[in-house]
Amino acid sequence: MEEAQMRSKREMLREIEAAKQEAEKEISAQRNQYQSAIHNLQAELKAEKQVKRELEGIREEKESLEMLVNAQKKRTALEERCIADTGETSYSRLKDQVLASLEEETHKLLRDVERLESRTQKSAATDRLVPPQSSGALRISLLLQEANNISSRWKKIRSSEFGRCGRMSSSNPSWSK
């Protein structure tokens, strides 16, 4: 009987050992599955983080490009405004110079007319052969001649200052006169 008990104990020990090995195999398989699942989840998480980083980089690049586009639009608008202002001021400056030139010519004409009148009065006093009406005709002819000179200068200024696009050229030789 003792032998039978020993055998049954050995048999039980073998069965326990076999069950233990079976349990270890199952636990090992489950551990491998869990580790594999964890590894897969970590890989997915890493991929998602990479995608998020790339999206963030793209978003930042988009924002910087939008800022660049907005800055370019502002710069273009400012340049257009400056060009428009420059064109207006150039035209105003030209207009002022032409008006100043015309006024100067008018004063010059008035001085010439006064000088001629004083001459004609002196010559009329010494020589009564010239009728008094001829000094008025002389004055009119001088005024017409000077008006023609001013008109031709104005045409020269306009033709030399404005090109095809209506912009002023960089040099103005007639302004120095």
PDB file of N, CA and C in Angstrom, residues 81-96 166-168:
ATOM      1  N   ARG A  81       0.178 103.126 -53.296  1.00  0.00           N
ATOM      2  CA  ARG A  81      -0.182 104.416 -52.724  1.00  0.00           C
ATOM      3  C   ARG A  81       0.955 105.418 -52.903  1.00  0.00           C
ATOM      4  N   CYS A  82       2.194 104.960 -52.686  1.00  0.00           N
ATOM      5  CA  CYS A  82       3.357 105.843 -52.862  1.00  0.00           C
ATOM      6  C   CYS A  82       3.495 106.279 -54.312  1.00  0.00           C
ATOM      7  N   ILE A  83       3.282 105.337 -55.237  1.00  0.00           N
ATOM      8  CA  ILE A  83       3.368 105.672 -56.659  1.00  0.00           C
ATOM      9  C   ILE A  83       2.297 106.688 -57.016  1.00  0.00           C
ATOM     10  N   ALA A  84       1.086 106.470 -56.507  1.00  0.00           N
ATOM     11  CA  ALA A  84       0.002 107.411 -56.788  1.00  0.00           C
ATOM     12  C   ALA A  84       0.321 108.780 -56.189  1.00  0.00           C
ATOM     13  N   ASP A  85       0.810 108.796 -54.942  1.00  0.00           N
ATOM     14  CA  ASP A  85       1.169 110.062 -54.297  1.00  0.00           C
ATOM     15  C   ASP A  85       2.302 110.759 -55.045  1.00  0.00           C
ATOM     16  N   THR A  86       3.299 109.975 -55.473  1.00  0.00           N
ATOM     17  CA  THR A  86       4.426 110.544 -56.203  1.00  0.00           C
ATOM     18  C   THR A  86       3.958 111.145 -57.518  1.00  0.00           C
ATOM     19  N   GLY A  87       3.067 110.430 -58.198  1.00  0.00           N
ATOM     20  CA  GLY A  87       2.533 110.949 -59.460  1.00  0.00           C
ATOM     21  C   GLY A  87       1.780 112.244 -59.244  1.00  0.00           C
ATOM     22  N   GLU A  88       0.972 112.287 -58.193  1.00  0.00           N
ATOM     23  CA  GLU A  88       0.205 113.497 -57.903  1.00  0.00           C
ATOM     24  C   GLU A  88       1.128 114.642 -57.507  1.00  0.00           C
ATOM     25  N   THR A  89       2.117 114.350 -56.663  1.00  0.00           N
ATOM     26  CA  THR A  89       3.022 115.418 -56.244  1.00  0.00           C
ATOM     27  C   THR A  89       3.888 115.879 -57.401  1.00  0.00           C
ATOM     28  N   SER A  90       4.294 114.959 -58.269  1.00  0.00           N
ATOM     29  CA  SER A  90       5.099 115.350 -59.420  1.00  0.00           C
ATOM     30  C   SER A  90       4.291 116.253 -60.327  1.00  0.00           C
ATOM     31  N   TYR A  91       3.038 115.896 -60.550  1.00  0.00           N
ATOM     32  CA  TYR A  91       2.188 116.731 -61.389  1.00  0.00           C
ATOM     33  C   TYR A  91       1.957 118.077 -60.722  1.00  0.00           C
ATOM     34  N   SER A  92       1.719 118.071 -59.415  1.00  0.00           N
ATOM     35  CA  SER A  92       1.516 119.323 -58.679  1.00  0.00           C
ATOM     36  C   SER A  92       2.774 120.184 -58.741  1.00  0.00           C
ATOM     37  N   ARG A  93       3.921 119.549 -58.564  1.00  0.00           N
ATOM     38  CA  ARG A  93       5.178 120.273 -58.624  1.00  0.00           C
ATOM     39  C   ARG A  93       5.382 120.873 -60.013  1.00  0.00           C
ATOM     40  N   LEU A  94       5.094 120.078 -61.040  1.00  0.00           N
ATOM     41  CA  LEU A  94       5.223 120.565 -62.412  1.00  0.00           C
ATOM     42  C   LEU A  94       4.269 121.727 -62.648  1.00  0.00           C
ATOM     43  N   LYS A  95       3.051 121.567 -62.169  1.00  0.00           N
ATOM     44  CA  LYS A  95       2.054 122.627 -62.337  1.00  0.00           C
ATOM     45  C   LYS A  95       2.520 123.904 -61.646  1.00  0.00           C
ATOM     46  N   ASP A  96       3.029 123.767 -60.417  1.00  0.00           N
ATOM     47  CA  ASP A  96       3.522 124.932 -59.680  1.00  0.00           C
ATOM     48  C   ASP A  96       4.685 125.598 -60.410  1.00  0.00           C
ATOM     49  N   GLY A 166       2.111 108.471 -68.940  1.00  0.00           N
ATOM     50  CA  GLY A 166       1.654 109.622 -68.181  1.00  0.00           C
ATOM     51  C   GLY A 166       2.526 109.916 -66.980  1.00  0.00           C
ATOM     52  N   ARG A 167       3.687 109.270 -66.880  1.00  0.00           N
ATOM     53  CA  ARG A 167       4.588 109.508 -65.757  1.00  0.00           C
ATOM     54  C   ARG A 167       5.656 110.496 -66.187  1.00  0.00           C
ATOM     55  N   MET A 168       6.208 111.170 -65.204  1.00  0.00           N
ATOM     56  CA  MET A 168       7.243 112.151 -65.500  1.00  0.00           C
ATOM     57  C   MET A 168       8.564 111.453 -65.732  1.00  0.00           C
TER      58      MET A 168
END
